[in-house]
PDB file of C-alpha atoms in Angstrom:
ATOM      1  CA  MET N 101      27.442 -15.431  10.797  1.00 75.00           C
ATOM      2  CA  ARG N 102      29.506 -17.549   8.411  1.00 91.00           C
ATOM      3  CA  LEU N 103      30.190 -16.482   4.828  1.00 90.00           C
ATOM      4  CA  GLU N 104      27.839 -19.098   3.345  1.00 92.00           C
ATOM      5  CA  GLU N 105      25.037 -17.901   5.620  1.00 93.00           C
ATOM      6  CA  LYS N 106      25.654 -14.255   4.670  1.00 91.00           C
ATOM      7  CA  GLN N 107      25.560 -15.145   0.970  1.00 93.00           C
ATOM      8  CA  ARG N 108      22.319 -17.083   1.406  1.00 93.00           C
ATOM      9  CA  VAL N 109      20.667 -14.223   3.308  1.00 93.00           C
ATOM     10  CA  THR N 110      21.857 -11.716   0.701  1.00 93.00           C
ATOM     11  CA  ARG N 111      20.364 -13.844  -2.117  1.00 94.00           C
ATOM     12  CA  GLU N 112      17.071 -14.164  -0.226  1.00 94.00           C
ATOM     13  CA  LEU N 113      16.950 -10.414   0.360  1.00 94.00           C
ATOM     14  CA  SER N 114      17.684  -9.688  -3.301  1.00 93.00           C
ATOM     15  CA  GLN N 115      14.897 -12.035  -4.314  1.00 94.00           C
ATOM     16  CA  GLN N 116      12.430 -10.424  -1.885  1.00 94.00           C
ATOM     17  CA  LEU N 117      13.390  -6.960  -3.094  1.00 93.00           C
ATOM     18  CA  GLU N 118      12.781  -7.978  -6.706  1.00 92.00           C
ATOM     19  CA  GLU N 119       9.497  -9.794  -6.044  1.00 92.00           C
ATOM     20  CA  ASN N 120       7.811  -7.105  -3.958  1.00 93.00           C
ATOM     21  CA  GLY N 121       6.538  -3.895  -5.535  1.00 91.00           C
ATOM     22  CA  THR N 122       6.328  -2.110  -2.185  1.00 94.00           C
ATOM     23  CA  ILE N 123       9.079  -1.988   0.432  1.00 96.00           C
ATOM     24  CA  TYR N 124       9.087   0.172   3.551  1.00 97.00           C
ATOM     25  CA  LEU N 125      12.282   0.532   5.590  1.00 97.00           C
ATOM     26  CA  THR N 126      11.514   1.091   9.258  1.00 96.00           C
ATOM     27  CA  ASP N 127      13.363   1.843  12.461  1.00 96.00           C
ATOM     28  CA  PHE N 128      11.875  -0.262  15.242  1.00 93.00           C
ATOM     29  CA  THR N 129      13.987   1.193  18.066  1.00 93.00           C
ATOM     30  CA  GLY N 130      11.971   1.336  21.268  1.00 91.00           C
ATOM     31  CA  LEU N 131       9.686  -1.601  20.465  1.00 93.00           C
ATOM     32  CA  ASN N 132       9.982  -4.628  22.696  1.00 93.00           C
ATOM     33  CA  VAL N 133       9.770  -8.204  21.418  1.00 92.00           C
ATOM     34  CA  LYS N 134       6.074  -8.441  22.269  1.00 94.00           C
ATOM     35  CA  ALA N 135       5.273  -5.314  20.237  1.00 94.00           C
ATOM     36  CA  VAL N 136       7.338  -6.466  17.240  1.00 93.00           C
ATOM     37  CA  THR N 137       5.582  -9.840  17.381  1.00 94.00           C
ATOM     38  CA  GLU N 138       2.194  -8.095  17.436  1.00 95.00           C
ATOM     39  CA  PHE N 139       3.272  -5.894  14.513  1.00 96.00           C
ATOM     40  CA  ARG N 140       4.359  -8.920  12.488  1.00 95.00           C
ATOM     41  CA  ALA N 141       1.057 -10.642  13.246  1.00 96.00           C
ATOM     42  CA  ARG N 142      -0.934  -7.632  11.978  1.00 95.00           C
ATOM     43  CA  LEU N 143       1.101  -7.591   8.790  1.00 96.00           C
ATOM     44  CA  ARG N 144       0.805 -11.354   8.346  1.00 95.00           C
ATOM     45  CA  GLU N 145      -3.011 -11.112   8.621  1.00 95.00           C
ATOM     46  CA  GLN N 146      -2.907  -8.997   5.459  1.00 93.00           C
ATOM     47  CA  GLY N 147      -0.451 -11.285   3.641  1.00 93.00           C
ATOM     48  CA  LEU N 148       2.510  -8.982   4.271  1.00 95.00           C
ATOM     49  CA  THR N 149       6.003  -9.764   5.516  1.00 94.00           C
ATOM     50  CA  TYR N 150       8.251  -8.024   8.055  1.00 95.00           C
ATOM     51  CA  ARG N 151      11.928  -8.815   8.162  1.00 95.00           C
ATOM     52  CA  VAL N 152      14.695  -7.413  10.345  1.00 94.00           C
ATOM     53  CA  VAL N 153      17.928  -7.123   8.362  1.00 94.00           C
ATOM     54  CA  LYS N 154      21.576  -6.375   8.900  1.00 94.00           C
ATOM     55  CA  ASN N 155      22.364  -3.142   7.087  1.00 95.00           C
ATOM     56  CA  THR N 156      25.565  -4.489   5.497  1.00 94.00           C
ATOM     57  CA  LEU N 157      23.695  -7.464   4.021  1.00 94.00           C
ATOM     58  CA  MET N 158      20.924  -5.175   2.810  1.00 94.00           C
ATOM     59  CA  LYS N 159      23.478  -2.972   1.055  1.00 94.00           C
ATOM     60  CA  ARG N 160      24.915  -6.037  -0.691  1.00 93.00           C
ATOM     61  CA  ALA N 161      21.445  -7.220  -1.682  1.00 94.00           C
ATOM     62  CA  LEU N 162      20.641  -3.794  -3.159  1.00 92.00           C
ATOM     63  CA  GLU N 163      23.655  -4.108  -5.469  1.00 91.00           C
ATOM     64  CA  ASP N 164      21.901  -6.985  -7.259  1.00 85.00           C
ATOM     65  CA  VAL N 165      18.558  -5.250  -7.864  1.00 92.00           C
ATOM     66  CA  ASP N 166      17.333  -2.255  -9.817  1.00 91.00           C
ATOM     67  CA  LEU N 167      16.175  -0.008  -6.972  1.00 92.00           C
ATOM     68  CA  PRO N 168      17.095   3.508  -5.842  1.00 91.00           C
ATOM     69  CA  ASP N 169      20.125   3.863  -3.585  1.00 89.00           C
ATOM     70  CA  LEU N 170      18.788   3.260  -0.094  1.00 93.00           C
ATOM     71  CA  SER N 171      22.161   3.109   1.645  1.00 91.00           C
ATOM     72  CA  PRO N 172      21.758   6.545   3.324  1.00 93.00           C
ATOM     73  CA  HIS N 173      18.742   5.079   5.154  1.00 94.00           C
ATOM     74  CA  LEU N 174      20.552   1.946   6.307  1.00 94.00           C
ATOM     75  CA  GLU N 175      21.736   3.139   9.684  1.00 93.00           C
ATOM     76  CA  GLY N 176      20.551   1.837  13.012  1.00 93.00           C
ATOM     77  CA  PRO N 177      18.045  -0.998  13.347  1.00 94.00           C
ATOM     78  CA  THR N 178      16.266  -1.705  10.065  1.00 95.00           C
ATOM     79  CA  GLY N 179      13.107  -3.680   9.484  1.00 96.00           C
ATOM     80  CA  LEU N 180      11.564  -4.195   6.058  1.00 96.00           C
ATOM     81  CA  VAL N 181       7.854  -4.365   5.310  1.00 97.00           C
ATOM     82  CA  PHE N 182       7.207  -6.173   2.020  1.00 96.00           C
ATOM     83  CA  SER N 183       4.034  -6.021  -0.063  1.00 94.00           C
ATOM     84  CA  GLU N 184       3.709  -7.584  -3.494  1.00 90.00           C
ATOM     85  CA  SER N 185       1.208  -5.039  -4.772  1.00 79.00           C
ATOM     86  CA  ASP N 186      -0.891  -2.722  -2.603  1.00 86.00           C
ATOM     87  CA  PRO N 187       1.191   0.036  -0.960  1.00 92.00           C
ATOM     88  CA  VAL N 188      -1.772   1.422   1.013  1.00 92.00           C
ATOM     89  CA  VAL N 189      -2.456  -1.536   3.332  1.00 93.00           C
ATOM     90  CA  PRO N 190       1.054  -1.719   4.837  1.00 95.00           C
ATOM     91  CA  ALA N 191       1.178   2.083   5.113  1.00 95.00           C
ATOM     92  CA  ARG N 192      -2.116   2.042   7.024  1.00 94.00           C
ATOM     93  CA  ILE N 193      -0.910  -0.738   9.345  1.00 95.00           C
ATOM     94  CA  LEU N 194       2.349   1.136  10.004  1.00 96.00           C
ATOM     95  CA  LYS N 195       0.500   4.349  10.835  1.00 95.00           C
ATOM     96  CA  GLU N 196      -2.118   2.684  13.061  1.00 94.00           C
ATOM     97  CA  PHE N 197       0.476   0.605  14.901  1.00 95.00           C
ATOM     98  CA  ALA N 198       2.786   3.588  15.434  1.00 94.00           C
ATOM     99  CA  LYS N 199      -0.135   5.620  16.765  1.00 93.00           C
ATOM    100  CA  ALA N 200      -0.751   2.980  19.423  1.00 93.00           C
ATOM    101  CA  HIS N 201       2.947   2.429  20.253  1.00 92.00           C
ATOM    102  CA  GLU N 202       4.521   5.834  20.842  1.00 89.00           C
ATOM    103  CA  ASP N 203       5.186   6.516  17.144  1.00 90.00           C
ATOM    104  CA  ARG N 204       7.112   3.281  16.638  1.00 92.00           C
ATOM    105  CA  PRO N 205       8.140   1.891  14.197  1.00 95.00           C
ATOM    106  CA  VAL N 206       9.297   4.924  12.244  1.00 95.00           C
ATOM    107  CA  VAL N 207       9.296   4.799   8.445  1.00 95.00           C
ATOM    108  CA  LYS N 208      12.755   5.667   7.137  1.00 96.00           C
ATOM    109  CA  ILE N 209      11.900   5.470   3.429  1.00 96.00           C
ATOM    110  CA  GLY N 210       9.664   3.545   1.084  1.00 95.00           C
ATOM    111  CA  VAL N 211      10.033   2.187  -2.417  1.00 95.00           C
ATOM    112  CA  ILE N 212       6.880   1.743  -4.471  1.00 94.00           C
ATOM    113  CA  ASP N 213       7.288   0.236  -7.927  1.00 92.00           C
ATOM    114  CA  GLY N 214      10.921   1.349  -8.010  1.00 91.00           C
ATOM    115  CA  VAL N 215      10.212   4.942  -6.911  1.00 93.00           C
ATOM    116  CA  GLU N 216      11.270   6.358  -3.540  1.00 95.00           C
ATOM    117  CA  ALA N 217       8.502   7.440  -1.163  1.00 94.00           C
ATOM    118  CA  THR N 218       9.306   9.743   1.750  1.00 95.00           C
ATOM    119  CA  PRO N 219       7.895   9.036   5.207  1.00 95.00           C
ATOM    120  CA  GLU N 220       5.410  11.874   4.557  1.00 95.00           C
ATOM    121  CA  ASP N 221       4.286  10.161   1.326  1.00 94.00           C
ATOM    122  CA  VAL N 222       3.767   6.932   3.240  1.00 94.00           C
ATOM    123  CA  GLY N 223       1.728   8.807   5.872  1.00 93.00           C
ATOM    124  CA  ARG N 224      -0.489  10.364   3.195  1.00 92.00           C
ATOM    125  CA  MET N 225      -0.911   6.984   1.565  1.00 90.00           C
ATOM    126  CA  ALA N 226      -2.140   5.561   4.863  1.00 92.00           C
ATOM    127  CA  ASP N 227      -4.967   8.103   4.798  1.00 90.00           C
ATOM    128  CA  ILE N 228      -6.335   6.849   1.477  1.00 87.00           C
ATOM    129  CA  PRO N 229      -9.669   5.114   2.090  1.00 84.00           C
ATOM    130  CA  PRO N 230      -9.745   1.329   1.738  1.00 77.00           C
ATOM    131  CA  ARG N 231     -10.182  -0.110  -1.740  1.00 75.00           C
ATOM    132  CA  GLU N 232     -13.742  -1.236  -1.008  1.00 80.00           C
ATOM    133  CA  VAL N 233     -14.770   2.294  -0.001  1.00 81.00           C
ATOM    134  CA  LEU N 234     -13.247   3.766  -3.166  1.00 78.00           C
ATOM    135  CA  LEU N 235     -14.951   1.158  -5.341  1.00 83.00           C
ATOM    136  CA  GLY N 236     -18.242   1.832  -3.537  1.00 84.00           C
ATOM    137  CA  GLY N 237     -17.907   5.536  -4.278  1.00 83.00           C
ATOM    138  CA  ILE N 238     -17.240   4.843  -7.937  1.00 84.00           C
ATOM    139  CA  ALA N 239     -20.197   2.463  -8.115  1.00 84.00           C
ATOM    140  CA  GLY N 240     -22.423   5.036  -6.396  1.00 81.00           C
ATOM    141  CA  GLY N 241     -21.311   7.710  -8.848  1.00 79.00           C
ATOM    142  CA  LEU N 242     -22.011   5.446 -11.801  1.00 79.00           C
ATOM    143  CA  THR N 243     -25.394   4.443 -10.402  1.00 79.00           C
ATOM    144  CA  ALA N 244     -26.327   8.091  -9.864  1.00 76.00           C
ATOM    145  CA  SER N 245     -25.253   8.922 -13.415  1.00 72.00           C
ATOM    146  CA  VAL N 246     -27.248   6.049 -14.863  1.00 74.00           C
ATOM    147  CA  GLY N 247     -30.240   7.049 -12.715  1.00 74.00           C
ATOM    148  CA  GLY N 248     -29.958  10.622 -14.001  1.00 75.00           C
ATOM    149  CA  ILE N 249     -29.821   9.451 -17.593  1.00 80.00           C
ATOM    150  CA  ALA N 250     -32.799   7.145 -17.045  1.00 77.00           C
ATOM    151  CA  GLY N 251     -34.740  10.020 -15.477  1.00 78.00           C
ATOM    152  CA  ALA N 252     -33.901  12.355 -18.365  1.00 80.00           C
ATOM    153  CA  LEU N 253     -34.913   9.725 -20.927  1.00 81.00           C
ATOM    154  CA  GLY N 254     -38.147   9.067 -19.020  1.00 82.00           C
ATOM    155  CA  ALA N 255     -38.947  12.796 -19.013  1.00 81.00           C
ATOM    156  CA  LEU N 256     -38.202  13.015 -22.730  1.00 79.00           C
ATOM    157  CA  ILE N 257     -40.501  10.090 -23.508  1.00 83.00           C
ATOM    158  CA  ARG N 258     -43.216  11.618 -21.303  1.00 85.00           C
ATOM    159  CA  ASP N 259     -42.865  14.961 -23.121  1.00 82.00           C
ATOM    160  CA  ILE N 260     -43.084  13.241 -26.516  1.00 83.00           C
ATOM    161  CA  ALA N 261     -46.182  11.336 -25.380  1.00 81.00           C
ATOM    162  CA  ASP N 262     -47.785  14.600 -24.174  1.00 82.00           C
ATOM    163  CA  MET N 263     -46.958  16.256 -27.494  1.00 84.00           C
ATOM    164  CA  ILE N 264     -48.494  13.373 -29.464  1.00 85.00           C
ATOM    165  CA  GLU N 265     -51.611  13.537 -27.266  1.00 84.00           C
ATOM    166  CA  GLN N 266     -51.923  17.300 -27.821  1.00 86.00           C
ATOM    167  CA  VAL N 267     -51.526  16.890 -31.587  1.00 84.00           C
ATOM    168  CA  ALA N 268     -54.165  14.122 -31.546  1.00 84.00           C
ATOM    169  CA  LYS N 269     -56.593  16.364 -29.590  1.00 86.00           C
ATOM    170  CA  LYS N 270     -55.926  19.250 -31.958  1.00 83.00           C
ATOM    171  CA  ASN N 271     -56.585  17.007 -35.003  1.00 85.00           C
ATOM    172  CA  GLN N 272     -59.845  15.710 -33.423  1.00 86.00           C
ATOM    173  CA  ALA N 273     -61.006  19.265 -32.724  1.00 81.00           C
ATOM    174  CA  ALA N 274     -60.327  20.336 -36.302  1.00 72.00           C
TER     175      ALA N 274
END
C-alpha cells in the first residue's frame, strides 16, 4: 500500500471512529470468506458497518481521536463493527452469529460512547431484550397503573354515591 493510500485509509478510519458511538473490535480468525460475507450482510440489514483493518493503520487513526487506548487489543486479524447509536443490536448480532459459527468472530473489546466495554459486557448487552419489547413492558406498566388509578377512583365515586344515598334515606326516614 502506498503512502497516500495509507493516509487516506487512516483519515477514513479516524472519521468512522469519531462518527460512531459504538465500536466493537473483533477477531475473525477461523471464518471463511462466505461466513464473513454473511456476517457483513446481517450487519448491513441493521444499518451497521463491518470493516477489516490493518492494526498499524488503526493505531495511527486512534491517535487522532479521543478514545481509550485500544492498542493492546490490536494484535492478529481485526475487524471493526460500527454503530452510530444503539450498542445492543450489533452485540446481539455478534453473539447470535458466533453461536452459529463456532464462537467466531470473537469480541476483543468494545467502545461505547467513549467508554471501554469488555467482551463480557458486550455479551451481557446482547441479552438485553429488543427495544420494542422494553417499550411494550413500559407501556404495559403504565397502562396497568392508569387502570389501577381509574379503578380506585371509580370505587371512591361509588362509595361517595352510596354514602349520599344512605344519608338521603336517613333524612327521608326522619
